[in-house]
Short mmCIF file of C-alpha atoms in Angstrom, two decimals:
data_model
loop_
_atom_site.label_atom_id
_atom_site.label_comp_id
_atom_site.label_asym_id
_atom_site.label_seq_id
_atom_site.Cartn_x
_atom_site.Cartn_y
_atom_site.Cartn_z
CA GLU A 260 -43.78 120.97 78.67
CA LYS A 261 -41.53 118.12 77.53
CA ALA A 262 -44.37 115.58 77.64
CA SER A 263 -46.63 117.66 75.39
CA SER A 264 -43.81 118.35 72.94
CA MET A 265 -43.18 114.58 72.61
CA GLY A 266 -46.79 114.06 71.55
CA GLU A 267 -48.02 111.85 74.39
CA GLU A 268 -51.69 111.85 75.08
CA LEU A 269 -51.82 109.79 78.27
CA VAL A 270 -50.09 109.95 81.63
CA LEU A 271 -50.69 107.09 84.08
CA GLY A 272 -51.17 108.07 87.72
CA VAL A 273 -50.46 105.20 90.12
CA ARG A 274 -51.55 105.36 93.76
CA LEU A 275 -51.43 109.15 93.88
CA TRP A 276 -52.76 111.13 96.82
CA LYS A 277 -56.13 112.65 95.90
CA ASP A 278 -54.97 116.29 96.07
CA VAL A 279 -51.88 115.54 93.97
CA ALA A 280 -53.93 113.64 91.39
CA ASN A 281 -56.44 116.48 91.10
CA LEU A 282 -53.68 119.07 90.66
CA LEU A 283 -51.87 116.98 88.05
CA GLU A 284 -55.12 116.36 86.20
CA GLU A 285 -55.65 120.13 85.86
CA VAL A 286 -52.05 120.84 84.83
CA PHE A 287 -52.00 118.06 82.24
CA ALA A 288 -55.40 119.03 80.82
CA GLU A 289 -54.07 122.55 80.17
CA ARG A 290 -51.35 120.92 78.07
CA GLY A 291 -53.65 118.58 76.18
CA LEU A 292 -52.73 115.49 78.21
CA LYS A 293 -55.04 113.12 80.03
CA LEU A 294 -54.21 111.70 83.45
CA VAL A 295 -55.47 108.12 83.72
CA LYS A 296 -55.77 107.22 87.40
CA VAL A 297 -54.71 103.64 88.10
CA ASP A 298 -55.77 101.79 91.22
CA PRO A 299 -56.43 98.12 92.06
CA LEU A 300 -60.03 98.39 90.85
CA SER A 301 -59.13 100.09 87.55
CA VAL A 302 -60.63 98.62 84.43
CA ILE A 303 -58.00 99.69 81.92
CA ASP A 304 -57.11 97.73 78.84
CA SER A 305 -53.51 96.91 77.98
CA SER A 306 -53.50 99.23 74.95
CA THR A 307 -54.19 102.21 77.23
CA VAL A 308 -51.29 101.26 79.47
CA SER A 309 -48.95 100.65 76.52
CA ARG A 310 -49.83 104.02 74.90
CA ALA A 311 -48.74 106.04 77.92
CA MET A 312 -45.22 107.42 77.67
CA VAL A 313 -45.19 108.75 81.26
CA SER A 314 -46.30 107.28 84.56
CA ILE A 315 -46.36 109.04 87.91
CA GLY A 316 -46.62 107.22 91.21
CA ALA A 317 -46.49 107.77 94.94
CA ALA A 318 -43.71 105.51 96.21
CA GLU A 319 -43.94 103.76 99.57
CA PHE A 320 -40.31 104.30 100.56
CA GLY A 321 -36.93 105.48 99.35
CA ILE A 322 -33.58 103.97 100.32
CA ALA A 323 -30.87 106.62 100.61
CA GLU A 324 -27.74 104.44 100.36
CA SER A 325 -28.70 103.03 96.95
CA GLY A 326 -31.10 105.64 95.55
CA THR A 327 -33.80 102.97 95.42
CA ILE A 328 -37.54 103.66 95.23
CA VAL A 329 -39.86 101.06 96.78
CA TYR A 330 -43.42 100.42 95.59
CA PHE A 331 -46.07 98.09 96.96
CA ALA A 332 -48.64 97.04 94.34
CA ARG A 333 -52.03 95.52 95.03
CA ALA A 334 -52.87 94.52 91.47
CA ALA A 335 -51.22 93.67 88.16
CA ILE A 336 -52.56 96.87 86.60
CA GLU A 337 -50.52 98.92 89.10
CA GLU A 338 -47.40 96.90 88.27
CA ALA A 339 -47.90 97.40 84.55
CA ALA A 340 -48.53 101.12 84.94
CA ILE A 341 -45.36 101.63 86.99
CA PHE A 342 -43.10 99.76 84.57
CA SER A 343 -44.62 100.21 81.12
CA ALA A 344 -44.08 103.92 80.45
CA ARG A 345 -40.82 105.16 78.93
CA THR A 346 -40.53 107.73 81.72
CA HIS A 347 -41.53 107.19 85.34
CA ILE A 348 -41.80 109.92 87.96
CA SER A 349 -41.87 108.89 91.61
CA ILE A 350 -43.27 111.21 94.25
CA LEU A 351 -41.87 110.50 97.69
CA SER A 352 -42.24 112.14 101.08
CA LEU A 353 -38.91 112.81 102.81
CA ASP A 354 -40.20 111.18 105.99
CA ARG A 355 -40.47 107.90 104.02
CA VAL A 356 -36.74 107.83 103.14
CA VAL A 357 -34.64 105.37 105.17
CA ASP A 358 -30.88 104.93 105.26
CA SER A 359 -30.70 101.28 104.24
CA LEU A 360 -32.75 98.30 103.11
CA THR A 361 -32.42 96.61 106.49
CA GLU A 362 -34.63 99.35 107.98
CA LEU A 363 -37.50 98.19 105.75
CA GLU A 364 -37.41 94.51 106.68
CA GLU A 365 -40.61 94.59 108.75
CA GLU A 366 -42.55 96.73 106.25
CA VAL A 367 -41.57 94.52 103.30
CA ASP A 368 -42.38 91.36 105.24
CA SER A 369 -45.77 92.78 106.22
CA ALA A 370 -46.56 93.79 102.63
CA LEU A 371 -45.68 90.34 101.30
CA ARG A 372 -47.78 88.63 103.98
CA ARG A 373 -50.75 90.80 102.88
CA GLY A 374 -50.31 89.55 99.31
CA LEU A 375 -48.80 92.73 97.89
CA SER A 376 -46.06 92.80 95.29
CA VAL A 377 -42.92 94.69 96.31
CA PHE A 378 -40.80 96.49 93.72
CA PHE A 379 -37.36 97.97 94.19
CA ILE A 380 -36.40 100.44 91.46
CA THR A 381 -32.84 101.71 91.39
CA GLY A 382 -32.79 103.10 87.86
CA PRO A 383 -33.29 101.80 84.35
CA SER A 384 -32.62 98.11 83.80
CA ILE A 385 -29.37 97.12 82.14
CA THR A 386 -29.07 93.86 80.26
CA ALA A 387 -26.66 92.43 77.71
CA ASP A 388 -27.24 90.54 74.51
CA ILE A 389 -25.37 87.34 73.63
CA GLU A 390 -22.43 89.38 72.30
CA GLY A 391 -22.16 91.31 75.56
CA ASN A 392 -23.55 94.61 74.25
CA LEU A 393 -25.23 96.47 77.10
CA VAL A 394 -28.75 97.75 76.54
CA GLN A 395 -30.39 100.10 79.04
CA GLY A 396 -34.11 100.31 79.82
CA VAL A 397 -35.30 97.14 78.10
CA HIS A 398 -37.35 96.08 81.14
CA GLY A 399 -39.20 99.01 82.63
CA SER A 400 -38.80 102.73 82.29
CA GLN A 401 -35.79 104.21 80.52
CA ASN A 402 -35.98 107.47 82.47
CA ILE A 403 -36.74 107.67 86.16
CA HIS A 404 -37.19 110.89 88.13
CA VAL A 405 -37.91 111.38 91.83
CA ILE A 406 -39.71 114.33 93.38
CA LEU A 407 -39.07 114.62 97.11
CA LEU A 408 -41.68 116.43 99.18
CA GLU A 409 -41.05 117.83 102.64
CA GLU A 410 -44.63 117.23 103.79
CA VAL A 411 -47.41 115.06 102.46
#
């Protein structure tokens, strides 16, 4: 409801499971929104990505001790879709949540060796200007939500 009241037209779907993507596509269509599915082979121009106010993605892992979401991206379009929207929603299976970063060492190493980008998202970015004024969400999404699923 909130997305349609804010006037967005596009929602970016990044690396979603087929059944989830199909369900979301139906739900969004009923509300006048279009789900744009993003994958490594997507041919999507930058204006489409920049127009989307919401992105939804299936995260690879979650790290319990820090509340971090971990994504592996195969292409720049996936990276842009994850970080460009004002609001990002991560969908994560509970069996993919680990206690600490050290438990992911092998998976991260393997992903990097395969040429994937690895992203760790622990909330909106915080930066300061030259006068020391903090600004939140300058780089990446300003709002991040996580949906935990018992089974995927």
